């Protein structure tokens, strides 16, 4: 089985006392099942539909949030079981929450969810160290209910009103902290979707022709100017451009975005942009490179999409990582950053892996990265792609 998964790989709900990394992460404190359900869309980045979502915990700290189509749960229950057991074991999770979402009543999904929960609970009976199934919930037709609890005094057959989940304080707290929850996965995709895709979609409808003309002129002008320029010089120019954005704090104009995309076509400069992405700046660079991706077309979109994906990985936005990978594979599947994102998705790599990789590259080569260092006889290859 190869279910489509969206690993929400950074903890967004955690106990700061049990967070060993000491990183500056958003901390939410949901209360009870309703509060946990309220946070799920913010872990994914969008409100799920026709989905099975598994939230894996280490004590009270979310370590990964996974999504797959609910039809996979019904068609391949054994495969889903094996997939989740592998993830639980790999991440040393201590518990999980299972939530199935369907637009209307779906007895087959509820039955498959109950069977999956019971199978996982059975494993825990024979192994005290096995992860605990905290709850298995079916959200359907504006109601939610447990599929494992038969006590009508606490779990009525018709469930509870899902509107209470949407208005729970935990959801409001997530919004205050700036955590997005788009209406669905396609709305999230629109935040990075490039122009001139094969499916005929025009991408960002809010981008006017004047902006696109300014972007395109800067792109072509910069590509022409840096043709034949040494890799170190391209890296240094990217470094200056990124520093200017950081210092002003303003969103780049179309001309600046065109220049960035042109520079990112050079692997030496792309390494500089990639190594700029760290915990504190990931939100900024996700926004900047998403704006660049939306104005790009064809092969030129691969680099900004890859950079959005790395920024999403760094901040734990697994759904956006997957979408960037899907979009970049359409234009340049062999791109170095596409290979990196593919590895992140296939192995569910935690953001800490990126920060460790980045720290090693910076310690060895400095902020201009190994490819630009190679122009001065110190490098031996690109940092990430």
C-alpha positions as CSV (number, residue, x, y, z in Angstrom):
1,X,0.0,0.0,0.0
2,X,1.2,3.5,-0.8
3,X,-1.3,5.9,0.8
4,X,-1.0,9.6,0.2
5,X,0.2,11.1,3.5
6,X,0.6,14.6,4.7
7,X,3.1,14.5,7.5
8,X,2.5,17.5,9.8
9,X,6.0,17.0,11.1
10,X,6.7,19.7,13.7
11,X,5.0,19.7,17.1
12,X,2.4,22.4,17.2
13,X,0.7,21.2,20.4
14,X,3.2,20.5,23.1
15,X,4.1,20.8,26.7
16,X,7.0,23.2,26.8
17,X,8.4,21.3,29.9
18,X,8.7,18.1,27.8
19,X,10.1,19.8,24.7
20,X,13.8,18.8,24.6
21,X,14.8,21.0,21.7
22,X,14.1,24.3,23.5
23,X,13.0,25.7,20.1
24,X,10.6,28.6,19.8
25,X,7.4,26.7,18.8
26,X,3.8,27.7,19.1
27,X,2.3,26.1,22.2
28,X,-1.5,25.3,22.3
29,X,-3.3,23.7,25.2
30,X,-6.5,22.1,24.0
31,X,-8.9,20.7,26.6
32,X,-10.5,17.3,26.0
33,X,-11.5,15.6,22.8
34,X,-13.3,18.7,21.5
35,X,-10.2,20.8,21.9
36,X,-8.1,18.2,20.2
37,X,-10.5,17.9,17.3
38,X,-10.4,21.7,17.0
39,X,-6.6,21.7,16.5
40,X,-6.5,19.0,13.8
41,X,-7.1,21.3,10.9
42,X,-4.3,23.6,12.1
43,X,-1.9,20.6,12.4
44,X,-2.7,19.7,8.7
45,X,-3.0,23.3,7.4
46,X,-6.5,22.7,6.0
47,X,-9.9,21.3,7.0
48,X,-9.8,17.6,5.9
49,X,-12.5,16.0,3.8
50,X,-12.9,12.3,3.0
51,X,-9.8,11.6,5.1
52,X,-8.3,9.5,7.9
53,X,-6.1,11.6,10.1
54,X,-3.8,10.1,12.7
55,X,-2.2,12.3,15.3
56,X,0.8,10.6,16.9
57,X,1.9,11.7,20.4
58,X,5.0,11.4,22.6
59,X,3.3,12.0,26.0
60,X,1.5,15.3,25.4
61,X,3.7,16.4,22.5
62,X,2.5,15.9,18.9
63,X,5.3,14.3,16.9
64,X,3.5,13.8,13.6
65,X,0.1,14.2,11.9
66,X,-0.7,11.9,9.0
67,X,-3.5,12.1,6.5
68,X,-4.7,9.6,3.9
69,X,-7.8,9.2,1.8
70,X,-10.6,7.5,3.7
71,X,-11.3,5.2,0.8
72,X,-7.8,3.7,1.4
73,X,-8.9,2.8,4.9
74,X,-11.9,0.9,3.5
75,X,-10.1,-0.7,0.6
76,X,-6.8,-1.7,2.4
77,X,-7.4,-1.8,6.2
78,X,-4.5,-4.2,6.7
79,X,-2.2,-1.9,4.8
80,X,-3.3,1.1,6.8
81,X,-2.8,-0.9,10.0
82,X,0.8,-1.9,9.0
83,X,1.6,1.7,7.9
84,X,0.5,3.2,11.2
85,X,2.3,0.6,13.2
86,X,5.5,1.3,11.3
87,X,5.1,5.1,11.9
88,X,4.4,4.5,15.6
89,X,7.4,2.3,16.0
90,X,9.7,4.6,14.0
91,X,8.8,7.7,16.0
92,X,8.6,5.9,19.4
93,X,5.1,7.4,19.8
94,X,3.2,6.7,23.0
95,X,-0.3,7.3,21.8
96,X,-2.4,8.3,18.8
97,X,-5.7,9.9,18.0
98,X,-7.6,8.6,14.9
99,X,-10.2,10.8,13.2
100,X,-12.1,9.9,10.0
101,X,-13.8,12.7,8.1
102,X,-16.7,12.1,5.6
103,X,-19.2,14.6,4.3
104,X,-22.2,12.5,5.2
105,X,-23.0,9.2,6.9
106,X,-20.5,6.5,5.9
107,X,-21.0,3.2,7.8
108,X,-18.2,1.5,5.9
109,X,-15.7,4.2,7.0
110,X,-17.0,4.0,10.6
111,X,-16.7,0.2,10.6
112,X,-13.2,0.3,9.2
113,X,-12.1,2.9,11.7
114,X,-13.5,0.9,14.6
115,X,-11.7,-2.2,13.3
116,X,-8.4,-0.3,12.9
117,X,-8.7,1.1,16.4
118,X,-9.5,-2.4,17.9
119,X,-6.5,-4.0,16.1
120,X,-4.1,-1.4,17.5
121,X,-5.6,-1.7,21.0
122,X,-5.2,-5.5,20.8
123,X,-1.5,-5.0,20.2
124,X,-1.3,-2.8,23.3
125,X,-2.9,-5.6,25.4
126,X,0.0,-7.9,24.6
127,X,2.7,-5.3,24.9
128,X,2.5,-2.8,27.8
129,X,5.0,-0.6,25.9
130,X,2.8,-0.4,22.8
131,X,1.2,3.0,22.0
132,X,-2.3,3.7,23.3
133,X,-5.2,4.6,21.1
134,X,-6.5,7.7,22.8
135,X,-9.7,7.8,20.8
136,X,-11.2,6.9,17.4
137,X,-13.7,9.5,16.1
138,X,-15.9,9.7,13.0
139,X,-16.8,13.2,11.9
140,X,-19.7,13.2,9.5
141,X,-22.7,15.3,8.5
142,X,-21.9,18.1,11.0
143,X,-21.6,15.6,14.0
144,X,-18.8,13.7,15.6
145,X,-18.9,10.6,17.7
146,X,-16.6,7.9,19.1
147,X,-16.7,4.6,17.2
148,X,-15.4,2.6,20.1
149,X,-17.4,3.8,23.1
150,X,-20.8,2.1,23.5
151,X,-21.7,3.9,26.7
152,X,-24.6,6.2,25.7
153,X,-24.3,8.2,28.9
154,X,-21.1,9.8,27.5
155,X,-21.2,8.9,23.8
156,X,-24.8,9.3,22.5
157,X,-25.5,7.4,19.2
158,X,-26.1,10.6,17.3
159,X,-22.8,12.1,18.6
160,X,-22.1,15.8,19.2
161,X,-22.4,19.0,17.2
162,X,-19.2,19.6,15.2
163,X,-20.0,23.3,15.3
164,X,-18.8,23.3,18.9
165,X,-15.5,22.0,17.7
166,X,-15.1,24.8,15.1
167,X,-15.8,27.4,17.8
168,X,-13.6,25.8,20.5
169,X,-11.1,28.2,22.2
170,X,-8.3,26.0,20.9
171,X,-9.2,26.9,17.3
172,X,-9.3,30.6,18.2
173,X,-5.9,30.3,19.9
174,X,-4.4,28.7,16.8
175,X,-5.7,31.5,14.6
176,X,-4.2,34.1,17.0
177,X,-0.9,32.4,16.7
178,X,-1.1,32.6,12.9
179,X,-1.5,28.9,12.2
180,X,-3.4,28.5,8.9
181,X,-6.3,26.2,8.2
182,X,-7.5,26.5,4.7
183,X,-11.0,25.3,3.7
184,X,-9.6,22.3,1.9
185,X,-6.4,21.0,0.4
186,X,-6.9,22.7,-3.0
187,X,-7.2,26.1,-1.4
188,X,-3.9,25.5,0.3
189,X,-2.5,24.4,-3.1
190,X,-3.6,27.7,-4.6
191,X,-1.1,29.5,-2.3
192,X,1.8,28.1,-4.3
193,X,0.3,27.0,-7.6
194,X,2.5,28.2,-10.5
195,X,1.1,29.7,-13.7
196,X,0.6,27.8,-17.0
197,X,0.1,24.4,-15.6
198,X,-0.8,21.5,-17.8
199,X,-4.3,21.4,-16.4
200,X,-4.9,24.9,-17.8
201,X,-5.4,26.6,-14.5
202,X,-4.1,30.1,-14.5
203,X,-2.8,30.0,-11.0
204,X,-3.2,33.1,-8.8
205,X,-6.1,35.1,-10.2
206,X,-5.1,38.0,-8.0
207,X,-1.8,38.5,-9.9
208,X,-2.5,41.3,-12.5
209,X,-0.8,41.6,-15.8
210,X,1.3,44.6,-14.7
211,X,2.8,42.6,-11.8
212,X,3.6,39.7,-14.1
213,X,5.2,42.0,-16.7
214,X,7.4,43.4,-14.0
215,X,8.3,39.9,-12.7
216,X,9.1,38.6,-16.2
217,X,11.2,41.6,-17.2
218,X,13.3,41.2,-14.0
219,X,13.6,37.5,-14.5
220,X,14.8,37.7,-18.1
221,X,17.1,40.6,-17.3
222,X,18.7,38.8,-14.4
223,X,19.1,35.5,-16.3
224,X,20.8,37.3,-19.1
225,X,23.1,39.2,-16.8
226,X,24.2,36.3,-14.7
227,X,24.9,34.0,-17.6
228,X,28.5,33.0,-17.4
229,X,28.9,34.7,-14.0
230,X,31.0,32.6,-11.5
231,X,29.0,30.6,-9.0
232,X,30.5,32.5,-6.1
233,X,29.3,35.8,-7.5
234,X,25.8,34.5,-8.0
235,X,25.8,33.2,-4.4
236,X,26.9,36.5,-3.1
237,X,24.2,38.4,-5.1
238,X,21.6,36.1,-3.7
239,X,22.9,36.7,-0.2
240,X,22.6,40.5,-0.7
241,X,19.1,40.1,-2.1
242,X,17.9,38.0,0.9
243,X,19.6,40.3,3.4
244,X,17.7,43.3,1.9
245,X,14.4,41.5,2.4
246,X,15.2,40.5,5.9
247,X,16.3,44.1,6.9
248,X,13.3,45.9,5.3
249,X,10.7,43.3,6.5
250,X,8.6,44.2,3.4
251,X,7.2,41.8,0.9
252,X,9.3,41.8,-2.3
253,X,7.9,43.6,-5.3
254,X,7.4,41.7,-8.6
255,X,10.8,42.9,-9.8
256,X,12.6,41.6,-6.7
257,X,10.7,38.3,-7.1
258,X,11.8,37.9,-10.7
259,X,15.4,38.5,-9.7
260,X,15.2,35.9,-6.9
261,X,13.8,33.3,-9.2
262,X,16.5,33.9,-11.8
263,X,19.2,33.7,-9.2
264,X,17.6,30.5,-7.8
265,X,18.2,28.8,-11.1
266,X,21.9,28.8,-10.2
267,X,22.6,25.9,-7.7
268,X,25.2,28.1,-6.0
269,X,22.7,30.8,-5.3
270,X,19.9,28.3,-4.5
271,X,22.1,26.8,-1.7
272,X,22.4,30.3,-0.1
273,X,18.6,30.7,-0.2
274,X,18.1,27.2,1.2
275,X,20.5,27.7,4.1
276,X,18.8,30.9,5.0
277,X,15.8,28.9,6.1
278,X,15.7,28.4,9.9
279,X,13.1,28.2,12.6
280,X,12.8,32.0,13.1
281,X,12.7,32.8,9.4
282,X,10.8,29.9,7.9
283,X,7.6,31.8,7.9
284,X,9.1,34.7,6.0
285,X,10.8,32.6,3.4
286,X,7.7,30.4,2.9
287,X,5.7,33.6,2.1
288,X,8.4,35.1,-0.2
289,X,9.0,32.0,-2.2
290,X,5.3,31.2,-2.5
291,X,4.8,34.6,-4.1
292,X,7.6,33.8,-6.5
293,X,6.2,30.4,-7.3
294,X,2.8,31.8,-8.1
295,X,4.3,34.1,-10.7
296,X,6.6,31.4,-12.2
297,X,5.9,29.1,-15.1
298,X,7.5,26.0,-16.5
299,X,10.9,24.9,-15.4
300,X,11.5,28.1,-13.5
301,X,8.9,27.2,-10.9
302,X,10.8,24.2,-9.6
303,X,13.3,26.2,-7.5
304,X,10.8,28.5,-5.7
305,X,8.5,25.5,-5.1
306,X,11.3,23.5,-3.6
307,X,12.3,26.5,-1.4
308,X,8.7,26.8,-0.1
309,X,8.8,23.1,0.6
310,X,12.0,23.4,2.7
311,X,10.5,26.3,4.6
312,X,7.3,24.3,5.2
313,X,9.4,21.4,6.4
314,X,11.4,23.7,8.7
315,X,8.2,25.0,10.3
316,X,6.4,21.6,10.4
317,X,3.8,22.3,7.7
318,X,3.7,18.8,6.3
319,X,0.6,19.4,4.0
320,X,2.4,22.2,2.3
321,X,5.5,20.1,1.9
322,X,3.5,17.4,0.1
323,X,1.8,20.0,-2.2
324,X,5.1,21.6,-3.1
325,X,6.5,18.2,-4.0
326,X,3.4,17.4,-6.1
327,X,3.6,20.7,-8.0
328,X,7.4,20.6,-8.5
329,X,7.4,17.0,-9.7
330,X,5.1,18.2,-12.6
331,X,7.7,20.6,-13.9
332,X,11.1,19.1,-13.0
333,X,11.0,15.8,-11.1
334,X,14.8,15.4,-11.1
335,X,15.5,18.7,-9.4
336,X,17.7,18.5,-6.3
337,X,15.2,20.1,-4.0
338,X,12.4,17.8,-5.4
339,X,14.6,14.9,-4.4
340,X,15.0,16.3,-0.9
341,X,11.3,16.9,-0.5
342,X,10.5,13.4,-1.8
343,X,12.8,12.0,0.9
344,X,11.1,14.1,3.6
345,X,7.6,12.9,2.6
346,X,8.5,9.2,2.1
347,X,10.3,9.0,5.4
348,X,8.2,11.5,7.4
349,X,11.4,13.4,8.4
350,X,11.0,15.6,11.4
351,X,12.0,19.3,11.0
352,X,14.8,18.7,13.4
353,X,16.5,16.7,10.6
354,X,16.6,19.9,8.5
355,X,18.0,22.0,11.3
356,X,20.7,19.5,11.9
357,X,21.5,19.3,8.2
358,X,21.6,23.1,8.0
359,X,23.8,23.4,11.0
360,X,26.4,20.9,9.6
361,X,26.5,22.8,6.3
362,X,26.9,26.1,7.9
363,X,29.7,24.9,10.2
364,X,31.6,23.4,7.3
365,X,31.1,25.9,4.6
366,X,29.5,29.1,6.0
367,X,26.3,30.9,4.8
368,X,27.3,30.8,1.1
369,X,27.2,27.0,1.1
370,X,29.5,24.4,-0.4
371,X,28.8,25.1,-4.0
372,X,29.8,28.7,-3.9
373,X,32.7,27.8,-1.6
374,X,33.9,25.5,-4.4
375,X,34.7,28.6,-6.5
376,X,37.4,29.3,-4.0
377,X,38.7,25.8,-3.8
378,X,36.9,24.9,-0.5
379,X,33.8,23.1,-1.5
380,X,33.0,19.7,-2.8
381,X,29.4,19.8,-3.8
382,X,26.0,21.4,-3.3
383,X,24.3,21.6,0.1
384,X,20.8,20.5,-0.8
385,X,20.1,20.8,-4.5
